[in-house]
XYZ file of C-alpha atoms in Angstrom:
289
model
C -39.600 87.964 -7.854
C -37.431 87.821 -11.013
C -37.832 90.273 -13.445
C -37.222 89.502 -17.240
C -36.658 92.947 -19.344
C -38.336 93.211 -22.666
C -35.457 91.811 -24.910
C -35.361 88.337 -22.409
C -39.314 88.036 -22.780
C -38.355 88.197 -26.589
C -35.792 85.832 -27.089
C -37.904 83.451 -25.155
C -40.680 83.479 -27.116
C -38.795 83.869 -30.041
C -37.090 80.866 -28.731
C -39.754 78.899 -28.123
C -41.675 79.195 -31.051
C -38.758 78.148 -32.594
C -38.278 74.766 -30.872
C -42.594 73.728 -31.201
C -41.841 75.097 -34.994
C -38.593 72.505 -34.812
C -41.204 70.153 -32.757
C -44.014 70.305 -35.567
C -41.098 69.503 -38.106
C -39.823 66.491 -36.805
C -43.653 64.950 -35.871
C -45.024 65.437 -39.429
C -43.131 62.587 -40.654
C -44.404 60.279 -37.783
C -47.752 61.601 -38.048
C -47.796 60.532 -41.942
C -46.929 57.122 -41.453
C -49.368 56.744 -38.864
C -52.030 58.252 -41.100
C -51.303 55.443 -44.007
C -51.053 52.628 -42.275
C -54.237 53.046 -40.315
C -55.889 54.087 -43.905
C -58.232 52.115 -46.166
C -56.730 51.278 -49.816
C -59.297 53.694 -51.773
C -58.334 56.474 -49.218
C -54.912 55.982 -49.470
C -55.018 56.357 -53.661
C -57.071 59.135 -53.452
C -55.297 61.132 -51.070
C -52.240 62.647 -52.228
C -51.253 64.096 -48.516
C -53.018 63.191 -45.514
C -52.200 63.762 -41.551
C -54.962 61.986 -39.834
C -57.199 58.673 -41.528
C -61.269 59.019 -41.845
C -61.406 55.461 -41.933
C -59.722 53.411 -39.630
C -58.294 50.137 -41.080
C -56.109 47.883 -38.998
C -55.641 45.106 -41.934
C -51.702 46.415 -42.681
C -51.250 46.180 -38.305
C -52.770 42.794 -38.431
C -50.758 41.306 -41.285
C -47.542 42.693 -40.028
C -47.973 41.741 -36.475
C -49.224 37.584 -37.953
C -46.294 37.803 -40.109
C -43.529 35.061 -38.600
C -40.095 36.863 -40.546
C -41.050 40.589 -38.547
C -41.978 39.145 -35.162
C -38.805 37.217 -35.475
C -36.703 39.984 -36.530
C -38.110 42.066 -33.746
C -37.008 39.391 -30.825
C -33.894 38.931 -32.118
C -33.404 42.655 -32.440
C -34.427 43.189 -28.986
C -31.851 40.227 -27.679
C -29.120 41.973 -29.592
C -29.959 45.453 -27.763
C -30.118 43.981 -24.657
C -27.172 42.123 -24.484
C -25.181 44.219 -26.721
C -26.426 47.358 -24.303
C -25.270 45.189 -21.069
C -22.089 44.208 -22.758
C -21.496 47.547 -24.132
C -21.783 49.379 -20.461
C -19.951 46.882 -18.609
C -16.824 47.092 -20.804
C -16.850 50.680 -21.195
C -17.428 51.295 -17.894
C -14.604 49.020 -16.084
C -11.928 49.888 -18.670
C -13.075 54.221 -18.250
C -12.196 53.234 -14.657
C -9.132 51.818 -15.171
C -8.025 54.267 -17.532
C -8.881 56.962 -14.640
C -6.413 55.026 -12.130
C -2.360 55.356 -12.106
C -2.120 51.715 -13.460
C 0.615 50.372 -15.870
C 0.358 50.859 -19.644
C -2.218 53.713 -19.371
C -0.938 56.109 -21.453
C 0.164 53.513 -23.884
C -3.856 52.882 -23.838
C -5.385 55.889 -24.328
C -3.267 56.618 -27.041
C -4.646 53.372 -29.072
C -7.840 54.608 -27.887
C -7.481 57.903 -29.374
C -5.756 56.793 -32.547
C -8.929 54.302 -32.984
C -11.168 57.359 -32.639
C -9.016 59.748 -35.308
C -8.205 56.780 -37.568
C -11.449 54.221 -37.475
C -11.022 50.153 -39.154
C -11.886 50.056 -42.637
C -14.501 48.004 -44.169
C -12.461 45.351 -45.884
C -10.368 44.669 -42.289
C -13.074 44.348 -40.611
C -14.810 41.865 -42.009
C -11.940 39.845 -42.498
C -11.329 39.968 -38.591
C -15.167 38.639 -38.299
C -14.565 36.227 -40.907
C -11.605 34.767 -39.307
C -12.955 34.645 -35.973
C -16.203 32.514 -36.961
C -18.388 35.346 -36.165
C -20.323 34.991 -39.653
C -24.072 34.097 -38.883
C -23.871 34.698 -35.328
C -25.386 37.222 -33.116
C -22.234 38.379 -31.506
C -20.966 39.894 -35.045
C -23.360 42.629 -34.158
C -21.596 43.027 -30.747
C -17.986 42.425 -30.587
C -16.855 44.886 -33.081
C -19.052 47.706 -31.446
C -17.933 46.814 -28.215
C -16.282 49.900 -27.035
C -17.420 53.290 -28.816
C -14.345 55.648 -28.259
C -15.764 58.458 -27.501
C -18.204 57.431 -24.596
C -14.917 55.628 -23.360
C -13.235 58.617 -23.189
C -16.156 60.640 -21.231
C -16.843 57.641 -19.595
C -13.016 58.137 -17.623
C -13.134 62.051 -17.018
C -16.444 61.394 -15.572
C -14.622 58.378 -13.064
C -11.576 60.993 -12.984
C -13.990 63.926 -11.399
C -15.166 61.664 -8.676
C -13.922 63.284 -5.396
C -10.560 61.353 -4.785
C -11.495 60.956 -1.163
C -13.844 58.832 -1.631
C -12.021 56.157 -3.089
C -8.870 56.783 -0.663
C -11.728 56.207 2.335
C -12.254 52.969 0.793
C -8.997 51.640 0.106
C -8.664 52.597 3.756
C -11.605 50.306 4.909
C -9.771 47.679 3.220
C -11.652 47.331 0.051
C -10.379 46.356 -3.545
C -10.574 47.918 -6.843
C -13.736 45.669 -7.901
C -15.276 46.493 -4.521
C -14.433 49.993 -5.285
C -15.783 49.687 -8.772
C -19.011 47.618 -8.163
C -19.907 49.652 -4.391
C -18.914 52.846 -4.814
C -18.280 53.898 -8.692
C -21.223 52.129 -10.253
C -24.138 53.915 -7.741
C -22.484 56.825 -8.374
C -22.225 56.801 -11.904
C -26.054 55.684 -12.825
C -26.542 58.966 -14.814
C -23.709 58.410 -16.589
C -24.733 54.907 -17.419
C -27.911 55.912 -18.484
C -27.418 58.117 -21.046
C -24.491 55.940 -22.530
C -26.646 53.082 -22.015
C -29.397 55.072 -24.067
C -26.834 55.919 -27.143
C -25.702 52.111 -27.569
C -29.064 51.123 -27.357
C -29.972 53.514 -30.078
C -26.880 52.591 -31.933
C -27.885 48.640 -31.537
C -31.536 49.028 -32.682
C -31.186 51.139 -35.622
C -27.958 49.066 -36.706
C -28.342 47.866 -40.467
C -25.210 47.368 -42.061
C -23.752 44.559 -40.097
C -26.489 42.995 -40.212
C -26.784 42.957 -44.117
C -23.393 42.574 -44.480
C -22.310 39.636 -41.614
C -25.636 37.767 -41.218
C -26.428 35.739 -44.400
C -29.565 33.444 -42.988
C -32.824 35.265 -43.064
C -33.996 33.677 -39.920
C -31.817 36.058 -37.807
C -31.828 39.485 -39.652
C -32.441 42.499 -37.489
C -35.770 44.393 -37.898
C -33.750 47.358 -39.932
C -32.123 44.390 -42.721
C -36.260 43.240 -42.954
C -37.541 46.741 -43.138
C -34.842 47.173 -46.267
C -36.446 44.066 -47.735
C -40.137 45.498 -47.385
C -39.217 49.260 -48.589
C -36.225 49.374 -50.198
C -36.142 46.242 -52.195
C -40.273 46.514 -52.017
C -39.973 42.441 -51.709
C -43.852 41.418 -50.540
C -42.491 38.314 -50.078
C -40.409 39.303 -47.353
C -43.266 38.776 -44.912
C -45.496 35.583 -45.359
C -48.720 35.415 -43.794
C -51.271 33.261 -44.054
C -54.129 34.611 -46.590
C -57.458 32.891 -44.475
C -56.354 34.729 -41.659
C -55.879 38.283 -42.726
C -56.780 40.622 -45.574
C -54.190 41.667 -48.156
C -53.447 45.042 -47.039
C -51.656 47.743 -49.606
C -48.136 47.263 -50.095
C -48.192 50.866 -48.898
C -49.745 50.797 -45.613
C -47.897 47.853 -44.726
C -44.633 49.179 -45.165
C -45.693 52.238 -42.765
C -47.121 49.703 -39.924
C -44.067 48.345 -40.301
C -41.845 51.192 -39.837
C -44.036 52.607 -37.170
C -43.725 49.016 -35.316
C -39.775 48.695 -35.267
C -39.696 52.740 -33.801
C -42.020 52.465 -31.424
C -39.719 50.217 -28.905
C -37.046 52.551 -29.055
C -38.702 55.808 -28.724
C -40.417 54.398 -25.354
C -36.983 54.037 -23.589
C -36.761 58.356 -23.816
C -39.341 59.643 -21.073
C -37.883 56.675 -18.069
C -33.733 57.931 -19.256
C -34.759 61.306 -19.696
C -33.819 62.794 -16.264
C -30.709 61.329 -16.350
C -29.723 61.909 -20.189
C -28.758 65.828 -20.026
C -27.100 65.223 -16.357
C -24.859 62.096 -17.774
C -24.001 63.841 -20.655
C -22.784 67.130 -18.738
C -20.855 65.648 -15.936
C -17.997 64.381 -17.580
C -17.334 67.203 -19.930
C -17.806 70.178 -17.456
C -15.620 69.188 -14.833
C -12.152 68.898 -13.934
């Protein structure tokens, strides 16, 4: 049986009442916006801090959820994760596998990819490239120019680099051809990988709200963050129209924290099923080789 010595039983307590400490930190917020909107309009003014609601009131839940402009927002924020996510992976992951072949141009390549890492697009050019392209008012001005994140491209190829060379030489062998290669043998073998990357542009497509204020000018498809800066930011109660016979007029308040609460939820769901593979795809293509 192992035996820890006095100073290792320390430093893991130490440790880990550090990280619940860290823990307690980073629920508090979540906690108080989940105590508001599920509060009652004479609690909420006569509460200056609260953690937990005495009276349960669903009215800011109800007017949120029967409001057409959030719904909407959250659909079309959920199409733009998905198929920005699915776009994202594919293209990262076929050109981080031919970046890890001996194919022409490569270096040439990974030297634009590295200069676009050190010296990133400005504002101004990059809106005139979405301008000129038609891209204004359209869905895939929150995808194209995201595309390819640098840096996952670049751990994306050492991770296809530290797959065991024989593997792919036992296939060419067989007879098989760099997209049989890629689709058969690379993809199954790279599922951690393309989970955790898969997680970040996810992340990265949810919570996007500056292209969407700045390239998408009709209301009808902002993403959930460009609503939430109506509701909170610009504290517009107009943002969200609802019919009056059907639900009470909740606090401004409360409604603002129901819908926070609402557009986190989705995201924070995808962390416990990507979990086991998030640490593992991270590590494997920055340890090896």
């Amino acid at each position: 049986m192992f035996y820890k010595s006095w100073s290792e039983r320390l430093f893991s307590w130490v440790n880990g009442t550090f990280l619940i400490g860290i823990a307690c930190v980073m629920l508090f917020p979540f906690l108080y916006l989940f105590a508001i909107s599920f509060s009652s309009y004479k609690e909420y003014i006569t509460n200056d801090f609260m953690l937990w609601p005495k009276d349960w009131v669903t009215d800011a839940y109800a007017y949120v959820l029967g409001s057409n402009e959030f719904m909407r927002s959250i659909y079309f924020t959920i199409a733009i994760t998905l198929i920005g996510t699915a776009a994202n992976l594919a293209v990262t992951s076929a050109m981080g596998y031919s970046l890890s072949r001996p194919v022409l141009f490569r270096k040439g390549v990974l030297f634009l990819v590295l200069f676009s890492l050190l010296f990133p697009a400005g504002l101004i050019p990059t809106y005139l490239v979405v301008k000129e392209t038609g891209l204004i008012n359209s869905i895939w001005a929150l995808i194209i120019p995201v595309l390819v994140n640098p840096f996952n491209l670049i751990v994306m190829r050492q991770f296809f680099v530290n797959i065991p060379h024989e593997v792919i030489e036992s296939a060419v062998v067989d007879g098989a051809n760099d997209l049989k290669i890629f689709s058969n043998i690379v993809i199954p073998l790279s599922k951690p990988a393309l989970a955790a990357f898969g997680l970040f542009y996810a992340v990265i497509h949810w919570n996007s709200y500056f292209p969407g204020l700045l390239y998408i000018n009709n209301p009808d498809k902002w993403p959930v963050q460009v609503v939430l800066r109506q509701l909170i930011v610009v504290s517009d109660p107009d943002t969200l129209s609802v019919r009056q016979d059907l639900v009470n007029l909740p606090p401004p308040e409360t409604v603002q924290m129901a819908a926070l609460l609402l557009a986190t939820v989705p995201i924070l769901v995808l962390y416990p099923f990507l979990q086991k593979h998030f640490a593992k795809g991270v590590m494997l293509g920055a340890v090896k080789g």
